[in-house]
Short mmCIF file of C-alpha atoms in Angstrom, two decimals:
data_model
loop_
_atom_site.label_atom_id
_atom_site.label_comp_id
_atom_site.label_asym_id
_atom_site.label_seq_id
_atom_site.Cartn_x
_atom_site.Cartn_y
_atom_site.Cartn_z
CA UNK A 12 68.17 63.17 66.54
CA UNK A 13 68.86 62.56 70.16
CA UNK A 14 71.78 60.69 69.86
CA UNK A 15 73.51 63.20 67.56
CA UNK A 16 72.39 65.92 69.79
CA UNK A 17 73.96 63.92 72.68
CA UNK A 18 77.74 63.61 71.03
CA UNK A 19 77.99 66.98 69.85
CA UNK A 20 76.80 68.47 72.79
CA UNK A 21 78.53 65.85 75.45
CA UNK A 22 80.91 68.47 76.61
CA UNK A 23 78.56 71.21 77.50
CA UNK A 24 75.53 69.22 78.68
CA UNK A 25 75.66 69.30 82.03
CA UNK A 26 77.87 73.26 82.31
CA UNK A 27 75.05 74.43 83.97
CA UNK A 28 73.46 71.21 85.11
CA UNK A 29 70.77 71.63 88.07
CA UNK A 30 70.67 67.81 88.87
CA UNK A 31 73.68 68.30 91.14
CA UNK A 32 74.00 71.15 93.53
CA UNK A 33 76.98 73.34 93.34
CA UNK A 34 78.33 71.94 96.74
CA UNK A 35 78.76 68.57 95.38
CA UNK A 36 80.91 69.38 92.61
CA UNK A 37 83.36 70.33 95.22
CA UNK A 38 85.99 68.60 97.24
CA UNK A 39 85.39 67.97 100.92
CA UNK A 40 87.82 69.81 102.47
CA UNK A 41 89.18 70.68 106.10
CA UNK A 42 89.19 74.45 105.35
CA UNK A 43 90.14 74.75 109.54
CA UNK A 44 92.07 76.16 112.04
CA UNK A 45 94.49 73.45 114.05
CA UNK A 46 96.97 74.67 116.39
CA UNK A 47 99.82 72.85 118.60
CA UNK A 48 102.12 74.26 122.08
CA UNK A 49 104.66 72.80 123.97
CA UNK A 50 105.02 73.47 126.89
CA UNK A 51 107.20 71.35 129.83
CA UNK A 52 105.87 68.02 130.10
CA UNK A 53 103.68 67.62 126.72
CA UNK A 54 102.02 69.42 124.57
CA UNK A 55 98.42 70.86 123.99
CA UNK A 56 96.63 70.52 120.45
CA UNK A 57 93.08 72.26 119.53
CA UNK A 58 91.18 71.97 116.25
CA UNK A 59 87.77 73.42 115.13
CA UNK A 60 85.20 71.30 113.97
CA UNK A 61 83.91 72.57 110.53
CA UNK A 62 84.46 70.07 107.40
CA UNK A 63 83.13 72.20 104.41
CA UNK A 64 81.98 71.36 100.39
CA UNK A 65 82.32 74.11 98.82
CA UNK A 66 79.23 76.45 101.21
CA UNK A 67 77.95 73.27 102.26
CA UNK A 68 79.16 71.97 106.20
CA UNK A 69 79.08 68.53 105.07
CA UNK A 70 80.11 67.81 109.09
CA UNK A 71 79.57 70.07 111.55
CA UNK A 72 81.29 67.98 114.33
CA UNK A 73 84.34 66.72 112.71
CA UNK A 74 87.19 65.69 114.73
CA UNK A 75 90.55 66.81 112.89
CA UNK A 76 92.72 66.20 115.76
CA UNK A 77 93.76 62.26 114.95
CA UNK A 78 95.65 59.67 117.01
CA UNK A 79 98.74 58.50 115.39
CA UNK A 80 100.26 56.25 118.47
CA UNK A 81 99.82 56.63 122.20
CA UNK A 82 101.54 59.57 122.57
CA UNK A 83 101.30 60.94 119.08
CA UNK A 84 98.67 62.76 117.60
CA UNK A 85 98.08 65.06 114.39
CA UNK A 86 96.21 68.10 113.02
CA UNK A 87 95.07 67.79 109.67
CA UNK A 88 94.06 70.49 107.63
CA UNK A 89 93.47 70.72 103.75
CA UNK A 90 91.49 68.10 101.84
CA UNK A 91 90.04 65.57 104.27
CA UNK A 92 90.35 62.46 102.01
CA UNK A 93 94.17 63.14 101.32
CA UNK A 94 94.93 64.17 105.27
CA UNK A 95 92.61 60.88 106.46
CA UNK A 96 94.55 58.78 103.58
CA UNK A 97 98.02 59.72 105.04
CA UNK A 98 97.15 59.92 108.36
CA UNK A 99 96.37 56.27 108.42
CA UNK A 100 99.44 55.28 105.71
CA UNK A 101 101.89 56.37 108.61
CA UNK A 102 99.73 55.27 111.54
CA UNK A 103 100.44 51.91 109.94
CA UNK A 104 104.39 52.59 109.56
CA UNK A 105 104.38 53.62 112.76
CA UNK A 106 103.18 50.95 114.56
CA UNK A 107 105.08 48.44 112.19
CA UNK A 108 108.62 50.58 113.20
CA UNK A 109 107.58 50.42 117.24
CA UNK A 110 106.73 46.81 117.15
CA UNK A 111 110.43 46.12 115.90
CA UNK A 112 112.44 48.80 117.85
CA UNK A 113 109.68 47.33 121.17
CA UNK A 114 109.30 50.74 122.27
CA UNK A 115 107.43 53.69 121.71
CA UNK A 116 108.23 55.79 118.73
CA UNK A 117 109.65 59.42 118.47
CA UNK A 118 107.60 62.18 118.12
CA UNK A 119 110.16 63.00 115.52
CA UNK A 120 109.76 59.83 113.57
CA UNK A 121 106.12 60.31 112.90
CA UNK A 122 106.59 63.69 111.94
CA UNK A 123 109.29 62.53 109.28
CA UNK A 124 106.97 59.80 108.29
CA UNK A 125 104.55 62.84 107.19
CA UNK A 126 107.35 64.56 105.50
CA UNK A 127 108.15 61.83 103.00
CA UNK A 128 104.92 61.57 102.25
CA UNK A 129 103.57 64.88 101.62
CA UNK A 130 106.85 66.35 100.05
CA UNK A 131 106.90 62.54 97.58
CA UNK A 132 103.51 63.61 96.44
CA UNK A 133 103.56 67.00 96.94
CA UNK A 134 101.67 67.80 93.22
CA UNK A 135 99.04 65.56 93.95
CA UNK A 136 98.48 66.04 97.66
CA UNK A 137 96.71 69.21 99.36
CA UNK A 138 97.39 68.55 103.10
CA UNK A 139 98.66 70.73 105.68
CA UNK A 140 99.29 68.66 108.54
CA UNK A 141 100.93 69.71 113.18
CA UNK A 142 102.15 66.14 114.08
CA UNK A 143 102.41 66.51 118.14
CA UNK A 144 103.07 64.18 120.74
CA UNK A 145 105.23 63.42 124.29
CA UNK A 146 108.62 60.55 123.93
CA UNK A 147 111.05 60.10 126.85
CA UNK A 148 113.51 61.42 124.92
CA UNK A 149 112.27 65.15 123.84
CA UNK A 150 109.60 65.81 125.88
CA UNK A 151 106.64 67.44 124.19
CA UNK A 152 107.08 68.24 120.68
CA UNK A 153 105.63 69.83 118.01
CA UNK A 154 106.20 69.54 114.62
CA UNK A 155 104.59 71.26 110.85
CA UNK A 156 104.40 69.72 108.06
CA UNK A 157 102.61 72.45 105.53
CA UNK A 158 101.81 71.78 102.30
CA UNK A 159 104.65 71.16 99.82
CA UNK A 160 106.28 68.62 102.57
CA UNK A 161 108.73 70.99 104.52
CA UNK A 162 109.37 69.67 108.25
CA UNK A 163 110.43 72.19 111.20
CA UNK A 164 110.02 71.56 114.83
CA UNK A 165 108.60 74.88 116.51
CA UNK A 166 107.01 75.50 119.85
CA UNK A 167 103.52 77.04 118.59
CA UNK A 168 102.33 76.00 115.01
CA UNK A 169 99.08 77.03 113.89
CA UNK A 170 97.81 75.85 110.59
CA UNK A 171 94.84 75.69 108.21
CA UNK A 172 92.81 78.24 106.56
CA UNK A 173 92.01 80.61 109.36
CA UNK A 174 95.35 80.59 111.09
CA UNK A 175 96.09 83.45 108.88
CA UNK A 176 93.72 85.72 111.20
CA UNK A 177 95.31 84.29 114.33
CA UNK A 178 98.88 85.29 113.37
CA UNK A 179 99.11 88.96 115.25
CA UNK A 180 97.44 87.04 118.43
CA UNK A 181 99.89 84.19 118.61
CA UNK A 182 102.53 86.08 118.04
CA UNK A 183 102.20 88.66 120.63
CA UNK A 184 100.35 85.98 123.28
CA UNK A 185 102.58 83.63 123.26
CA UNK A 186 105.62 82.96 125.75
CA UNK A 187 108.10 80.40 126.08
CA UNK A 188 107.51 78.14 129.91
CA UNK A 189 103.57 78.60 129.82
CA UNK A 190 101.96 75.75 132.04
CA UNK A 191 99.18 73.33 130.84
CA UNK A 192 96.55 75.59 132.10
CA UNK A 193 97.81 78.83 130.41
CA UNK A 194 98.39 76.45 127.30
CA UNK A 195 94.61 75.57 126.98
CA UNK A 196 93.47 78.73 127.94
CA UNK A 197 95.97 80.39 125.01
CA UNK A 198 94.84 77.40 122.31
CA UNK A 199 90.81 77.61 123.51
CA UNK A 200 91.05 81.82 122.56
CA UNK A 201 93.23 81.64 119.36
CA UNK A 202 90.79 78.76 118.00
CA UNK A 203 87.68 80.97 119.40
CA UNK A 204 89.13 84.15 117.54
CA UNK A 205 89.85 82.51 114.38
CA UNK A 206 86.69 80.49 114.11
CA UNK A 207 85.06 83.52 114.44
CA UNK A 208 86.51 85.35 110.72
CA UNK A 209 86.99 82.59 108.85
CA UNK A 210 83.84 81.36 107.28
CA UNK A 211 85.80 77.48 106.97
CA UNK A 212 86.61 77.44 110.29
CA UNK A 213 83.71 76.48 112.85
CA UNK A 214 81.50 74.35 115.12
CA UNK A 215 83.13 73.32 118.47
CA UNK A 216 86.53 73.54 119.70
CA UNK A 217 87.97 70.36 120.32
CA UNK A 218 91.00 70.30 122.81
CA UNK A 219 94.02 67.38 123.53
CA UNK A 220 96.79 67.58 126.10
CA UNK A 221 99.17 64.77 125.63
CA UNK A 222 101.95 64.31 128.40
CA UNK A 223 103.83 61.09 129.61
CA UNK A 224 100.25 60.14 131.86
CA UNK A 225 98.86 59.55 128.88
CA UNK A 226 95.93 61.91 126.91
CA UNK A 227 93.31 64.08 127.75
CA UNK A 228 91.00 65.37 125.44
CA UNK A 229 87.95 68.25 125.80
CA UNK A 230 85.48 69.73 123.82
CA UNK A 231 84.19 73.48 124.01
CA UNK A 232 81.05 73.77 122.47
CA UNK A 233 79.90 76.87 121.08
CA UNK A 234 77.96 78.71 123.30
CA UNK A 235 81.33 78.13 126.54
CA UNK A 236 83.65 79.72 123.52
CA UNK A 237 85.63 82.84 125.25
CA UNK A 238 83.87 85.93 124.20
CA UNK A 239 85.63 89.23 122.54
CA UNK A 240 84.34 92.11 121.78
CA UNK A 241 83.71 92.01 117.83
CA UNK A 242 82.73 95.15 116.00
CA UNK B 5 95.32 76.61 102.21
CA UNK B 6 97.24 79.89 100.87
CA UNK B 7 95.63 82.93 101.69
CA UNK B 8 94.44 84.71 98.97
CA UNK B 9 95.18 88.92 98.72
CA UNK B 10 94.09 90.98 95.81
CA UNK B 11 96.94 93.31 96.44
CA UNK B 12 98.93 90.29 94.81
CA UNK B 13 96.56 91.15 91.54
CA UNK B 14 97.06 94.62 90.75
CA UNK B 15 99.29 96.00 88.45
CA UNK B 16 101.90 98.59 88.69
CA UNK B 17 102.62 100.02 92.43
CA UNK B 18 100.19 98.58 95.04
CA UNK B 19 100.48 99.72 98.86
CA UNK B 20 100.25 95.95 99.70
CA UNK B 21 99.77 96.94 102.97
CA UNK B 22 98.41 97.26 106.63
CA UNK B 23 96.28 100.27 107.77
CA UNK B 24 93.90 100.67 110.50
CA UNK B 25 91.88 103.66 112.32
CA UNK B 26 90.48 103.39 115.95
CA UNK B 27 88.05 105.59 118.44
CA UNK B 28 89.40 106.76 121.44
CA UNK B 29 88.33 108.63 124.61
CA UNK B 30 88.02 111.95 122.81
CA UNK B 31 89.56 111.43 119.33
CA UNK B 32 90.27 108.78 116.41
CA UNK B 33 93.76 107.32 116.00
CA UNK B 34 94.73 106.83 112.52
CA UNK B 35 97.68 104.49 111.68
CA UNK B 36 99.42 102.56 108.58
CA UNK B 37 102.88 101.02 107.71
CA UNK B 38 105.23 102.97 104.69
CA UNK B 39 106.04 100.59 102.10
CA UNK B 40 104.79 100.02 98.36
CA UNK B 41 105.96 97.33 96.42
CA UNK B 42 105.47 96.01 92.84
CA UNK B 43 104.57 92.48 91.97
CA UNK B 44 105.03 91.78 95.84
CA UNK B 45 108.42 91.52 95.39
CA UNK B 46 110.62 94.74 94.93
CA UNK B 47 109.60 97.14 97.33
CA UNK B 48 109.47 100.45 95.08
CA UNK B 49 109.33 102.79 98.13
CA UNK B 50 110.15 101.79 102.33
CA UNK B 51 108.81 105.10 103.24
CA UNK B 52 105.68 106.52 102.45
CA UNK B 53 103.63 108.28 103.83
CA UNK B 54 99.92 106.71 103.09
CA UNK B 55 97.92 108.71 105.47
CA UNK B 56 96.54 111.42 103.68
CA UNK B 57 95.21 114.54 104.85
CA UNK B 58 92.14 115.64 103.24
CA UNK B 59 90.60 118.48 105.44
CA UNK B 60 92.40 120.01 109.05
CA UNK B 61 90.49 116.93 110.75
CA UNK B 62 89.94 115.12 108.35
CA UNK B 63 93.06 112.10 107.15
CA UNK B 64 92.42 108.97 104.98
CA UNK B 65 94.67 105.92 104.44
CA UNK B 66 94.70 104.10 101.56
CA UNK B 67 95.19 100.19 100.78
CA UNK B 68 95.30 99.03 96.83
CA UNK B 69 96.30 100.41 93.78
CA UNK B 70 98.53 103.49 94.62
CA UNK B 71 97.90 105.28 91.49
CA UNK B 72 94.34 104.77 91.63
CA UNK B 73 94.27 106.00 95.05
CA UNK B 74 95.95 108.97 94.81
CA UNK B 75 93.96 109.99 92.05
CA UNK B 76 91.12 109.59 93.98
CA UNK B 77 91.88 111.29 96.96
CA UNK B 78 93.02 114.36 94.79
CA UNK B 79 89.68 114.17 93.58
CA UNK B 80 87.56 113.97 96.90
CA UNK B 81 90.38 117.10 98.09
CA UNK B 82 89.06 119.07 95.92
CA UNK B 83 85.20 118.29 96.05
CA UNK B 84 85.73 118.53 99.94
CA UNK B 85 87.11 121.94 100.06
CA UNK B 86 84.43 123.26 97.22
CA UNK B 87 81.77 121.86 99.78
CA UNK B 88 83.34 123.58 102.62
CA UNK B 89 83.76 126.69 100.80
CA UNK B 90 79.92 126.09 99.80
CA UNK B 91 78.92 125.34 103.74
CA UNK B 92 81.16 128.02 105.17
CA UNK B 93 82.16 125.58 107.78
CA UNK B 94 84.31 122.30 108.15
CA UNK B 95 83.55 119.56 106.68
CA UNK B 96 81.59 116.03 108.43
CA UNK B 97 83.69 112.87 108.33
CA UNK B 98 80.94 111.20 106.97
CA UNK B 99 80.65 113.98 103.97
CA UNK B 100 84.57 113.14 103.20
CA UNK B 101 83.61 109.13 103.43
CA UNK B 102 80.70 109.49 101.50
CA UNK B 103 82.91 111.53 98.52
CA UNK B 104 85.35 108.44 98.42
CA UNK B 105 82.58 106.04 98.31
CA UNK B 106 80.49 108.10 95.59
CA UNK B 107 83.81 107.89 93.76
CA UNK B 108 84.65 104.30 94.38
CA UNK B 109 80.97 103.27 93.31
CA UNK B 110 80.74 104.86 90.45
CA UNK B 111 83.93 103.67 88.94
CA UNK B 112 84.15 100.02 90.67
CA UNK B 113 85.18 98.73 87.01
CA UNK B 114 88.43 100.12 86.68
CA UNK B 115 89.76 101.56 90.12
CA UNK B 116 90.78 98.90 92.76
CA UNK B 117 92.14 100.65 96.08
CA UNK B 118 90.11 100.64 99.27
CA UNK B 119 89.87 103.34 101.86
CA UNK B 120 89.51 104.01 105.79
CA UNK B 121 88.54 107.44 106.91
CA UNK B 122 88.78 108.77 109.98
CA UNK B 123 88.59 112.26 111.90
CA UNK B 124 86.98 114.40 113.66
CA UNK B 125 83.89 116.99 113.51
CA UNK B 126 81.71 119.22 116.00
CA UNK B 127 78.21 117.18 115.06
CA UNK B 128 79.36 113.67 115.82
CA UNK B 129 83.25 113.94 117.50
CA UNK B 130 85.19 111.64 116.48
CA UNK B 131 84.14 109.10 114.10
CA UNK B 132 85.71 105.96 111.49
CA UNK B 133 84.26 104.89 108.29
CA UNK B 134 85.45 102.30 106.02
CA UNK B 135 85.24 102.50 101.94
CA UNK B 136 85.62 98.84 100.29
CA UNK B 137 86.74 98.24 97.31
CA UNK B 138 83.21 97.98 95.92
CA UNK B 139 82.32 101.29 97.20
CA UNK B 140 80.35 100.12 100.57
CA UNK B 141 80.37 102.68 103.25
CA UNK B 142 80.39 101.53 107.19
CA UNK B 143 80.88 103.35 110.12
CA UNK B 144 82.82 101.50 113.24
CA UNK B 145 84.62 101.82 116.41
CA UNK B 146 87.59 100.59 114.40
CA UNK B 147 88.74 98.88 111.86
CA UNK B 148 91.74 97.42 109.70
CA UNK B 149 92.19 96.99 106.45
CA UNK B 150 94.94 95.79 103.78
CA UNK B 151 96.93 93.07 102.88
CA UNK B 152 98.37 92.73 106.33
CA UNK B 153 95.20 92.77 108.07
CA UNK B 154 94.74 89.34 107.71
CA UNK B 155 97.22 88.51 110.69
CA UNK B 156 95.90 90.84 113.32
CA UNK B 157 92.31 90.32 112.89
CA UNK B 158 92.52 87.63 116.26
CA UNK B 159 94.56 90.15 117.94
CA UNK B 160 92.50 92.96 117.40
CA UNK B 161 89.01 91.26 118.43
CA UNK B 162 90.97 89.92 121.27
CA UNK B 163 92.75 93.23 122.54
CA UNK B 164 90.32 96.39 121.40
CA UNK B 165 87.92 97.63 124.23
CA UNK B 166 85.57 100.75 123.64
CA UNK B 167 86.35 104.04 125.23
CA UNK B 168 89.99 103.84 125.38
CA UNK B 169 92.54 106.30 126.38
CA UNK B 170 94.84 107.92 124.31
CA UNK B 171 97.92 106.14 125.43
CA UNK B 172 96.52 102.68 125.51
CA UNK B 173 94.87 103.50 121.94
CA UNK B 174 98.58 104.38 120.40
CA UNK B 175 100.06 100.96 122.30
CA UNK B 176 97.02 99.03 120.67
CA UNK B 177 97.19 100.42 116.76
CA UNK B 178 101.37 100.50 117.39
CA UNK B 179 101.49 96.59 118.29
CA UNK B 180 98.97 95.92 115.87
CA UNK B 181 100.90 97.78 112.80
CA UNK B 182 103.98 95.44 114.14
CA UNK B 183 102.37 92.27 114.49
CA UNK B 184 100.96 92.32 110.89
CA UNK B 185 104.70 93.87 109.65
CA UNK B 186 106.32 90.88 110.93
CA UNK B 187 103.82 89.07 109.04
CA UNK B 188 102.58 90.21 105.92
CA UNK B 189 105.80 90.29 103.62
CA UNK B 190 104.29 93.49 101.22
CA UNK B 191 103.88 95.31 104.75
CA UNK B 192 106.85 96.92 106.41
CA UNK B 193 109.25 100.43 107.33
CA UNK B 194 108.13 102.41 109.50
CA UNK B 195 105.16 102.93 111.30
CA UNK B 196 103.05 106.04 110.79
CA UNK B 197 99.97 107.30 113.29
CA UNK B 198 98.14 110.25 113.16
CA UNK B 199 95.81 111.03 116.22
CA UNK B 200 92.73 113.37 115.61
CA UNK B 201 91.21 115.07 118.39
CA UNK B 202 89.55 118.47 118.89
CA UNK B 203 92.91 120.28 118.60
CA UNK B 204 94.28 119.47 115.87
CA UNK B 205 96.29 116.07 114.01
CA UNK B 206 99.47 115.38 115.54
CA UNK B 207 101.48 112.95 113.32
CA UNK B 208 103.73 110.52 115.32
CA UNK B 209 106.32 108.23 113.12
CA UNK B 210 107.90 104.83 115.23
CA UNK B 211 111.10 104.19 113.35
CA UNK B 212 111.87 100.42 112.74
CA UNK B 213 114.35 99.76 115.06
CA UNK B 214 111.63 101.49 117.78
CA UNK B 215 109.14 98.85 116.86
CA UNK B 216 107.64 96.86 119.99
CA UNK B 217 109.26 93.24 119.88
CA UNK B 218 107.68 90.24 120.10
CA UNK B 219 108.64 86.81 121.47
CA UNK B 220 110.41 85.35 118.26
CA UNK B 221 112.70 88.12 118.38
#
């Protein structure tokens, strides 16, 4: 009885199975807002902190903004497993290719690095990925590498789920020869804005300015956000 | 992580679209872009006009389904101006909302267009409500709605303030229109506002080469 039960059934057993909540049955993805400037001298890159299953904030404190090299960091946005997975397949290739050239890489490098990867396996990836960083030869760079696998160097990128809310502000706040304060200040308020509408997008802020000194990084928690007015 | 419209999922002509209505010092500011397009691709019209007037003070603008939301507003035109007759005195904002959302309610099945309404009346001045698509009704200080609102929903939290003039209300809504134009690829033309005061309406159109420009162009 049972066991005929069992193969006829197999396929709809478990459609509406309570042993495993909902949440589980989804990916763990970076549904986030990342963002990247340049500005003379380096760049500054911000992330929230939100890394969702399905409703579920699996971590609440995740850092999304990743070291690639020295000077070279990324954003990663998308499903976390596939953006950690690449992120360290080309910090490997990276430091392999700056061990034999015996200097630091391009910014540009790492950013194609990301490109062959994500366009290669573009159907099975889901990553949406700022590669940013300082070399003596640009300056501070920043690159985007959205899903699909295009590469274009611009000098504010934002990416992720809730950039799509932060469009209007970036496009009317930003101007070209900002300094490293108005940077932060401009990165700290789009992240702030966006966090706020999109449910994905949460937590703290987390902040990086990389320059030829080296890296800073900061964290805004919650409550030291910039308040706007919301209606 | 692609954004996800339901203007992309209706059939025939959709105003995939940007509108928005704010409260000013003394009046309500009412503003949308013109185009409609079909299957987000081919726009069928670049200059319509999708504020419509449906008492003296009194102007809705509609986001969805075209079709569906002209029928409706022919509709709540009509019941409107019965009730007025009936009252023997102008209409509330909130009566004209609260026809749209009976309206949108009772027929949530089969109509799909959404709804901001904004004007002004001698019990409350000068007021905004927003219809969803399911029919919800919510008054605001302002609010956006459409495919294109999206985009300017960080620039609007950061840049609206309460109490505004009338000049730095138009400069708002008109920035805001372009930022989500240059944006939202079903959203474009021209840009039409309609400001609603204790006078009258006075309809304002910003032609596209008038549009404020921003940094990337």
């Amino acid at each position: 009885m049972a066991a005929s039960v069992a193969v006829a059934g197999a396929q709809h057993l478990s459609s509406v199975s309570d042993l495993v909540p909902d949440w589980a049955r989804q990916e763990v993805s970076t549904g986030t807002t990342i963002m990247a400037v340049e500005f003379d001298g380096g760049v500054v890159i911000g992330a929230d902190s939100r890394t969702t299953t399905g409703a579920y904030i699996a971590n609440r404190v995740t850092d999304k903004l990743t070291p690639i090299h020295d000077r070279i960091f990324c954003c990663r946005s998308g499903s976390a497993a596939d953006t950690q997975a690449i992120a360290d397949a080309v910090t490997y290739q990276l430091g392999f290719h700056s061990i034999e050239l015996d200097e630091p890489p391009l910014v540009r490098t790492a950013a194609n690095l990301f490109k062959e990867m994500c366009y290669r396996y573009r159907e099975e990836l889901m990553a949406g990925i700022i590669v940013a960083g300082w070399d003596k030869r640009r300056g501070g760079q920043v690159y985007t590498v959205p899903m699909g696998g295009m590469l274009v160097r611009q000098p504010v990128s934002v990416g992720g789920s809730g950039s799509s809310y932060v469009y209007g502000f970036v496009d009317s706040n930003y101007r070209s020869g900002m300094s490293k304060e108005e940077c932060l200040r401009f990165v700290a308020e789009a992240l702030t804005l966006a966090m706020e509408r999109d449910g994905s997008s949460g937590g703290v802020a987390r902040l990086a300015v990389i320059t030829e000194e080296g890296l800073e990084r900061r964290v805004i928690l919650g409550n030291e956000l910039p308040k706007f007015f919301s209606a | 992580m692609e954004r996800h419209t339901t203007d992309s999922r209706v059939k025939g002509v959709s105003t995939g679209t940007t509108i928005l209505a704010v409260k000013f010092r003394g009046g309500v500011l009412i503003g949308s872009d013109s185009r409609a397009s079909i299957g987000g691709s081919y726009v069928a019209s670049r200059v319509i006009n999708k504020l419509i007037q449906v008492h003296d003070r009194i102007f809705c603008c509609i986001a969805g389904s075209l079709a569906d939301a002209q029928a409706v507003t022919r509709a709540a035109k009509f019941q409107l101006s019965f009730h007025s007759v009936q009252m023997d005195s102008p209409p509330l904002v909130k009566a004209a909302a609260s026809v749209l959302r009976e309206l949108c309610y009772s027929n949530k099945e089969e109509l799909q267009a959404g709804f901001i309404t904004a004007g002004w009346d001698k019990k409350k001045g000068p007021q905004v409500y927003t219809v969803s698509l399911g029919g919800m009704l919510l008054s605001l200080p302002f609010t956006i709605g459409g495919s294109g609102s999206t985009y300017i929903y960080g620039y609007v939290d950061a840049k609206y303030k309460a109490d505004m003039s009338r000049e730095e209300c138009l400069q708002f809504a008109t920035n805001a229109l372009a930022l989500a134009m240059g944006r939202d690829n079903v959203s474009g033309g021209i840009i039409h506002l309609v400001v609603i005061t204790e006078e009258g309406a006075e309809h304002i159109v910003i032609p596209g080469d008038k549009l404020p420009k921003f940094h990337d162009q």
